[in-house]
CSV table of C-alpha atoms and ligand atoms in Angstrom, one decimal:
chain,number,residue,atom,x,y,z
E,1,MET,CA,-16.6,-14.6,-34.5
E,2,SER,CA,-18.1,-11.3,-35.4
E,3,LYS,CA,-17.0,-10.0,-38.8
E,4,LYS,CA,-16.1,-6.3,-38.8
E,5,LYS,CA,-15.7,-4.9,-42.2
E,6,SER,CA,-14.4,-1.5,-41.4
E,7,GLY,CA,-10.8,-0.8,-40.6
E,8,ARG,CA,-9.8,-4.4,-40.8
E,9,PRO,CA,-7.0,-5.4,-43.0
E,10,HIS,CA,-7.7,-7.6,-46.0
E,11,GLY,CA,-7.1,-11.3,-45.8
E,12,HIS,CA,-7.6,-14.0,-43.3
E,13,TYR,CA,-6.5,-13.9,-39.7
E,14,CYS,CA,-4.0,-16.4,-38.4
E,15,LYS,CA,-4.4,-16.9,-34.6
E,16,ILE,CA,-0.8,-18.1,-34.2
E,17,CYS,CA,1.3,-15.4,-35.9
E,18,GLY,CA,-1.5,-12.8,-35.6
E,19,GLU,CA,-1.1,-11.7,-39.2
E,20,TYR,CA,-3.7,-11.1,-41.8
E,21,LYS,CA,-2.7,-13.1,-44.9
E,22,ALA,CA,-4.1,-13.7,-48.3
E,23,ASN,CA,-6.4,-16.7,-48.7
E,24,GLU,CA,-3.9,-18.8,-50.6
E,25,LYS,CA,-1.7,-18.7,-47.5
E,26,PHE,CA,-4.2,-20.9,-45.8
E,27,SER,CA,-5.2,-24.5,-46.6
E,28,GLY,CA,-8.8,-25.5,-46.5
E,29,ARG,CA,-8.5,-26.8,-43.0
E,30,GLY,CA,-6.3,-23.8,-42.0
E,31,HIS,CA,-9.2,-21.5,-42.9
E,32,ALA,CA,-11.4,-23.2,-40.4
E,33,THR,CA,-8.8,-23.4,-37.6
E,34,HIS,CA,-7.4,-19.9,-38.3
E,35,ILE,CA,-3.9,-21.2,-38.8
E,36,CYS,CA,-1.8,-20.2,-41.8
E,37,LYS,CA,0.2,-22.7,-43.8
E,38,ALA,CA,3.5,-21.4,-42.4
E,39,CYS,CA,2.3,-21.7,-38.8
E,40,SER,CA,0.7,-25.1,-39.4
E,41,ARG,CA,4.2,-26.4,-40.0
E,42,LEU,CA,5.3,-25.4,-36.5
E,43,SER,CA,5.4,-28.0,-33.7
E,44,ALA,CA,2.8,-27.8,-31.1
E,45,ALA,CA,5.2,-26.1,-28.7
E,46,GLU,CA,6.3,-23.6,-31.3
E,47,LYS,CA,2.7,-22.8,-32.1
E,48,ALA,CA,1.9,-22.2,-28.5
E,49,GLU,CA,4.9,-19.9,-28.0
E,50,THR,CA,4.2,-17.9,-31.2
E,51,GLN,CA,0.6,-17.5,-30.1
E,52,THR,CA,1.7,-16.3,-26.7
E,53,ILE,CA,4.2,-13.8,-28.2
E,54,THR,CA,1.4,-12.6,-30.6
E,55,ARG,CA,-0.9,-12.0,-27.6
E,56,LEU,CA,1.8,-10.1,-25.8
E,57,THR,CA,2.7,-8.0,-28.9
E,58,ASN,CA,-1.0,-7.1,-29.3
E,59,PHE,CA,-1.6,-6.6,-25.6
E,60,PRO,CA,-4.2,-4.0,-24.9
E,61,MET,CA,-3.0,-0.6,-23.8
E,62,GLY,CA,-4.8,1.3,-21.1
E,63,ARG,CA,-6.4,-0.3,-18.1
E,64,LEU,CA,-6.1,-4.1,-18.0
E,65,SER,CA,-8.9,-6.4,-17.0
E,66,ALA,CA,-8.2,-8.6,-14.0
E,67,ASN,CA,-7.9,-11.6,-16.3
E,68,ASP,CA,-5.4,-9.9,-18.6
E,69,LYS,CA,-3.3,-8.7,-15.6
E,70,ALA,CA,-3.2,-12.2,-14.1
E,71,TRP,CA,-2.3,-13.7,-17.4
E,72,LEU,CA,0.5,-11.1,-18.0
E,73,GLU,CA,1.9,-11.6,-14.4
E,74,ASN,CA,2.1,-15.4,-15.0
E,75,ARG,CA,4.0,-14.8,-18.2
E,76,LEU,CA,6.7,-12.9,-16.3
E,77,HIS,CA,7.7,-16.3,-14.9
E,78,ASP,CA,7.3,-18.1,-18.1
E,79,HIS,CA,9.9,-20.8,-18.7
E,80,ARG,CA,10.4,-19.6,-22.3
E,81,PRO,CA,12.9,-16.7,-22.1
E,82,GLU,CA,11.5,-14.8,-25.1
E,83,VAL,CA,8.1,-14.9,-23.6
E,84,ALA,CA,9.3,-13.8,-20.2
E,85,GLU,CA,11.3,-11.0,-21.6
E,86,LEU,CA,8.5,-9.6,-23.7
E,87,ALA,CA,6.1,-10.0,-20.8
E,88,ARG,CA,8.5,-7.9,-18.7
E,89,GLU,CA,8.6,-5.2,-21.3
E,90,VAL,CA,4.8,-5.1,-21.6
E,91,TYR,CA,4.4,-5.3,-17.8
E,92,ASN,CA,6.8,-2.3,-17.3
E,93,ILE,CA,4.8,-0.2,-19.7
E,94,HIS,CA,1.6,-0.9,-17.7
E,95,PHE,CA,3.2,-0.8,-14.2
E,96,PRO,CA,6.3,1.5,-14.5
E,97,TYR,CA,6.9,1.6,-10.7
E,98,ALA,CA,6.4,-2.0,-10.0
E,99,GLU,CA,9.9,-3.1,-11.1
E,100,ARG,CA,11.5,-0.2,-9.2
E,101,ASN,CA,9.7,-1.1,-6.0
E,102,THR,CA,10.5,-4.8,-6.3
E,103,ARG,CA,14.1,-4.0,-6.8
E,104,LYS,CA,14.0,-1.6,-3.9
E,105,LYS,CA,12.8,-4.2,-1.5
E,106,GLN,CA,15.7,-6.4,-2.3
E,107,LEU,CA,18.6,-3.9,-2.3
E,108,ILE,CA,20.7,-3.5,0.8
E,109,ILE,CA,23.8,-1.3,0.5
E,110,ASN,CA,26.9,-2.7,2.3
E,111,THR,CA,29.2,0.1,1.3
E,112,LEU,CA,28.8,3.5,-0.3
E,113,ALA,CA,31.4,5.9,-1.4
E,114,PHE,CA,30.3,9.3,-2.6
E,115,GLU,CA,32.7,11.8,-4.1
E,116,ILE,CA,31.7,15.3,-5.0
E,117,HIS,CA,33.6,18.0,-6.9
E,118,THR,CA,31.4,21.0,-7.6
E,119,GLU,CA,29.8,24.1,-6.1
E,120,VAL,CA,26.9,23.9,-3.7
E,121,PHE,CA,24.8,26.7,-2.4
E,122,ASP,CA,24.9,27.0,1.4
E,123,VAL,CA,21.9,28.2,3.5
E,124,TYR,CA,23.0,31.8,3.0
E,125,GLY,CA,22.8,31.5,-0.7
E,126,ASP,CA,26.6,31.6,-1.2
E,127,GLU,CA,28.0,29.2,-3.7
E,128,LEU,CA,30.8,27.2,-2.1
E,129,PRO,CA,33.3,24.9,-3.8
E,130,VAL,CA,33.0,21.3,-2.5
E,131,ASN,CA,35.7,18.7,-3.0
E,132,ARG,CA,34.9,15.9,-0.6
E,133,ARG,CA,34.6,12.2,-0.4
E,134,PHE,CA,32.3,10.3,2.0
E,135,THR,CA,32.2,6.6,2.7
E,136,ALA,CA,29.7,4.6,4.7
E,137,ASN,CA,29.9,1.0,5.7
E,138,ARG,CA,26.8,-0.8,7.0
E,139,ILE,CA,28.8,-3.6,8.7
E,140,SER,CA,31.4,-1.6,10.6
E,141,ARG,CA,29.0,1.4,10.9
E,142,ILE,CA,31.9,3.7,10.1
E,143,LEU,CA,31.2,6.9,8.3
E,144,THR,CA,34.1,8.9,6.9
E,145,MET,CA,34.6,12.3,5.3
E,146,THR,CA,37.6,13.7,3.5
E,147,ASP,CA,37.7,17.4,2.7
E,148,PHE,CA,40.2,17.9,-0.1
E,149,ASP,CA,39.9,21.7,0.2
E,150,GLY,CA,40.7,21.4,3.9
E,151,ASP,CA,43.6,19.3,5.4
E,152,GLY,CA,42.7,16.3,3.2
E,153,VAL,CA,42.7,14.1,6.3
E,154,GLU,CA,40.0,11.5,6.5
E,155,GLN,CA,37.7,12.1,9.5
E,156,SER,CA,35.7,9.1,10.7
E,157,MET,CA,33.0,8.3,13.2
E,158,THR,CA,31.1,5.2,14.2
E,159,LEU,CA,27.3,5.5,14.1
E,160,ASP,CA,25.3,4.2,17.0
E,161,GLY,CA,22.9,1.3,16.8
E,162,LYS,CA,20.9,1.1,13.6
E,163,LYS,CA,21.7,4.6,12.4
E,164,MET,CA,24.0,3.4,9.6
E,165,SER,CA,21.4,0.9,8.3
E,166,THR,CA,18.8,3.6,8.5
E,167,LEU,CA,21.0,6.0,6.5
E,168,LEU,CA,21.7,3.5,3.8
E,169,ARG,CA,18.1,2.3,3.6
E,170,TRP,CA,17.1,6.0,3.2
E,171,ALA,CA,19.5,6.2,0.2
E,172,VAL,CA,17.8,3.2,-1.4
E,173,HIS,CA,14.2,3.9,-0.5
E,174,SER,CA,13.9,7.6,-0.5
E,175,LEU,CA,16.7,8.8,-2.8
E,176,GLU,CA,16.4,5.7,-5.0
E,177,ILE,CA,20.1,5.9,-5.6
E,178,PHE,CA,20.1,2.7,-7.7
E,179,MET,CA,17.9,4.5,-10.2
E,180,TRP,CA,20.0,7.6,-10.7
E,181,PRO,CA,21.5,6.6,-14.0
E,182,GLU,CA,18.1,6.1,-15.5
E,183,ASP,CA,16.4,9.0,-13.7
E,184,TYR,CA,19.1,11.5,-14.5
E,185,ASP,CA,19.9,10.0,-17.9
E,186,LEU,CA,23.6,9.6,-17.0
E,187,ILE,CA,26.0,8.0,-19.4
E,188,PRO,CA,26.7,4.5,-18.3
E,189,SER,CA,30.1,3.9,-16.7
E,190,ARG,CA,32.0,1.1,-18.3
E,191,ASN,CA,32.4,-0.9,-15.1
E,192,SER,CA,28.9,-0.3,-13.8
E,193,ILE,CA,26.6,-3.2,-13.6
E,194,PRO,CA,23.0,-2.3,-12.5
E,195,PRO,CA,21.8,-4.4,-9.6
E,196,TYR,CA,19.0,-6.0,-11.5
E,197,PHE,CA,20.0,-9.5,-10.3
E,198,ASP,CA,17.2,-12.0,-9.2
E,199,LEU,CA,14.4,-10.2,-11.0
E,200,LEU,CA,15.4,-10.9,-14.5
E,201,PRO,CA,18.5,-13.1,-14.9
E,202,GLU,CA,18.1,-13.1,-18.6
E,203,TYR,CA,17.9,-9.4,-18.7
E,204,TRP,CA,21.5,-9.1,-17.6
E,205,PRO,CA,23.5,-10.1,-20.6
E,206,ASP,CA,21.2,-8.1,-22.9
E,207,GLU,CA,21.6,-5.1,-20.8
E,208,ASP,CA,25.3,-5.3,-20.9
E,209,GLU,CA,25.5,-5.9,-24.6
E,210,GLU,CA,23.3,-3.0,-25.3
E,211,ALA,CA,25.3,-0.8,-23.1
E,212,ASP,CA,28.5,-1.8,-24.9
E,213,GLU,CA,26.9,-1.2,-28.3
E,214,ASP,CA,25.6,2.2,-27.3
E,215,PHE,CA,28.9,3.1,-25.8
E,216,LEU,CA,30.5,4.8,-28.8
E,217,ASP,CA,33.7,6.8,-28.4
E,218,GLU,CA,31.9,10.0,-29.0
E,219,ASP,CA,29.8,9.2,-25.9
E,220,VAL,CA,32.9,9.2,-23.7
E,221,PRO,CA,32.3,12.3,-21.6
E,222,GLU,CA,34.7,15.1,-21.5
E,223,GLY,CA,35.5,17.2,-18.6
E,224,GLU,CA,35.8,16.7,-14.9
E,225,ILE,CA,33.8,14.4,-12.7
E,226,CYS,CA,31.2,16.3,-10.8
E,227,TRP,CA,30.2,13.5,-8.6
E,228,ARG,CA,30.6,9.8,-8.4
E,229,VAL,CA,28.9,7.1,-6.3
E,230,GLN,CA,30.3,3.6,-5.8
E,231,ILE,CA,28.0,1.1,-4.2
E,232,GLU,CA,28.4,-2.5,-3.1
E,233,TYR,CA,25.2,-4.3,-2.3
E,234,ALA,CA,24.7,-7.1,0.1
E,235,ASN,CA,24.2,-9.5,-2.9
E,236,HIS,CA,27.7,-8.7,-4.0
E,237,THR,CA,26.7,-6.6,-7.1
E,238,THR,CA,28.3,-3.3,-7.5
E,239,GLN,CA,27.2,-0.1,-9.1
E,240,GLU,CA,29.2,3.0,-10.1
E,241,ILE,CA,27.4,6.1,-11.0
E,242,VAL,CA,29.3,9.1,-12.4
E,243,SER,CA,28.0,12.5,-13.5
E,244,TYR,CA,30.1,14.9,-15.6
E,245,GLN,CA,27.4,17.5,-15.6
E,246,ASP,CA,28.6,20.5,-13.7
E,247,TYR,CA,25.6,20.9,-11.4
E,248,LEU,CA,24.3,18.9,-8.6
E,249,MET,CA,20.9,17.2,-9.1
E,250,ASP,CA,18.4,17.3,-6.2
E,251,ARG,CA,18.9,13.8,-4.8
E,252,PRO,CA,22.7,13.7,-5.0
E,253,GLU,CA,22.6,17.1,-3.2
E,254,GLU,CA,20.3,15.7,-0.5
E,255,LEU,CA,22.7,12.8,0.0
E,256,TYR,CA,25.6,15.3,0.2
E,257,LEU,CA,23.8,17.5,2.8
E,258,ALA,CA,22.7,14.4,4.8
E,259,LEU,CA,26.3,13.1,5.0
E,260,LEU,CA,27.8,16.5,5.7
E,261,GLU,CA,25.3,17.0,8.6
E,262,TYR,CA,27.1,14.2,10.5
E,263,PHE,CA,30.4,16.1,10.4
E,264,GLU,CA,29.3,19.7,10.3
E,265,PRO,CA,26.0,20.0,11.9
E,266,GLU,CA,24.0,23.0,10.7
E,267,THR,CA,23.4,25.6,13.3
E,268,ASP,CA,19.8,26.8,13.0
E,269,ASP,CA,20.2,29.1,16.0
E,270,PHE,CA,21.7,32.3,14.7
E,271,ASP,CA,22.0,33.8,18.2
E,272,GLU,CA,24.0,30.9,19.4
E,273,GLU,CA,26.3,31.1,16.4
E,274,TYR,CA,26.6,34.8,16.8
E,275,ALA,CA,27.3,34.5,20.5
E,276,GLU,CA,30.1,32.0,19.7
E,277,ASN,CA,31.7,34.1,17.0
E,278,ALA,CA,31.0,37.5,18.6
E,279,PRO,CA,34.1,39.5,19.4
E,280,LEU,CA,34.7,39.7,23.1
E,281,GLU,CA,34.3,43.1,24.7
Y,301,ZN,ZN1,0.4,-17.8,-39.1
């Protein structure tokens, strides 16, 4: 062991708890083995777990060596919940997109309902009020739209072949709809459970508890719903995402325009539109 004098805290280092402690906190033998008196009273299993947690807590920032990365990845599947949870936190700091991509691969939307009550700019730059509801069902391949500003009657169509699956896959893989609450920093809805399933079973209850604790009365949003998404995934989890902010973010808008396109295809050809609408001679 090299002894660096500069910048190092006083005392003797314990390799189990990772703390620098005064010499009297170590027995004679403890000095040699680098285990403080407190840690020496732990069972072998407790020592091992504490040492692992210490390593995770002091895990290097920046680029990881192949060894550190492999060790960290193994800890994600550690049978000790505290270790696995901490490893997940450390891992997510180093690889922020890994968890998102893993989740993405496992998410299949069965049903999607998208309700929108706001103003949207059309291709001519006019702001138009939108009060509509769309539903999409992967199994029945039925797509519906209700225009509350129109006759309020639900229109529906059945998509051919794999078009519905493609549409719903696009919502997951391109729009990353399951990440909207985090990406847009939306207030969690009380009955929303994020589809974190498989990946981190132990993450679930904590997430819920935290959400409840954070959900103070003052956080209850005031005002009208701007848009709401309700999703049922193939694994039977559900997700509800609500925005009370009175503007449409880019990806919800993309979803809206994509769904609208089925019912009101945009005419790119001005001449054709003009010809259709032109007054007859
Ligand atoms: Zn110790």
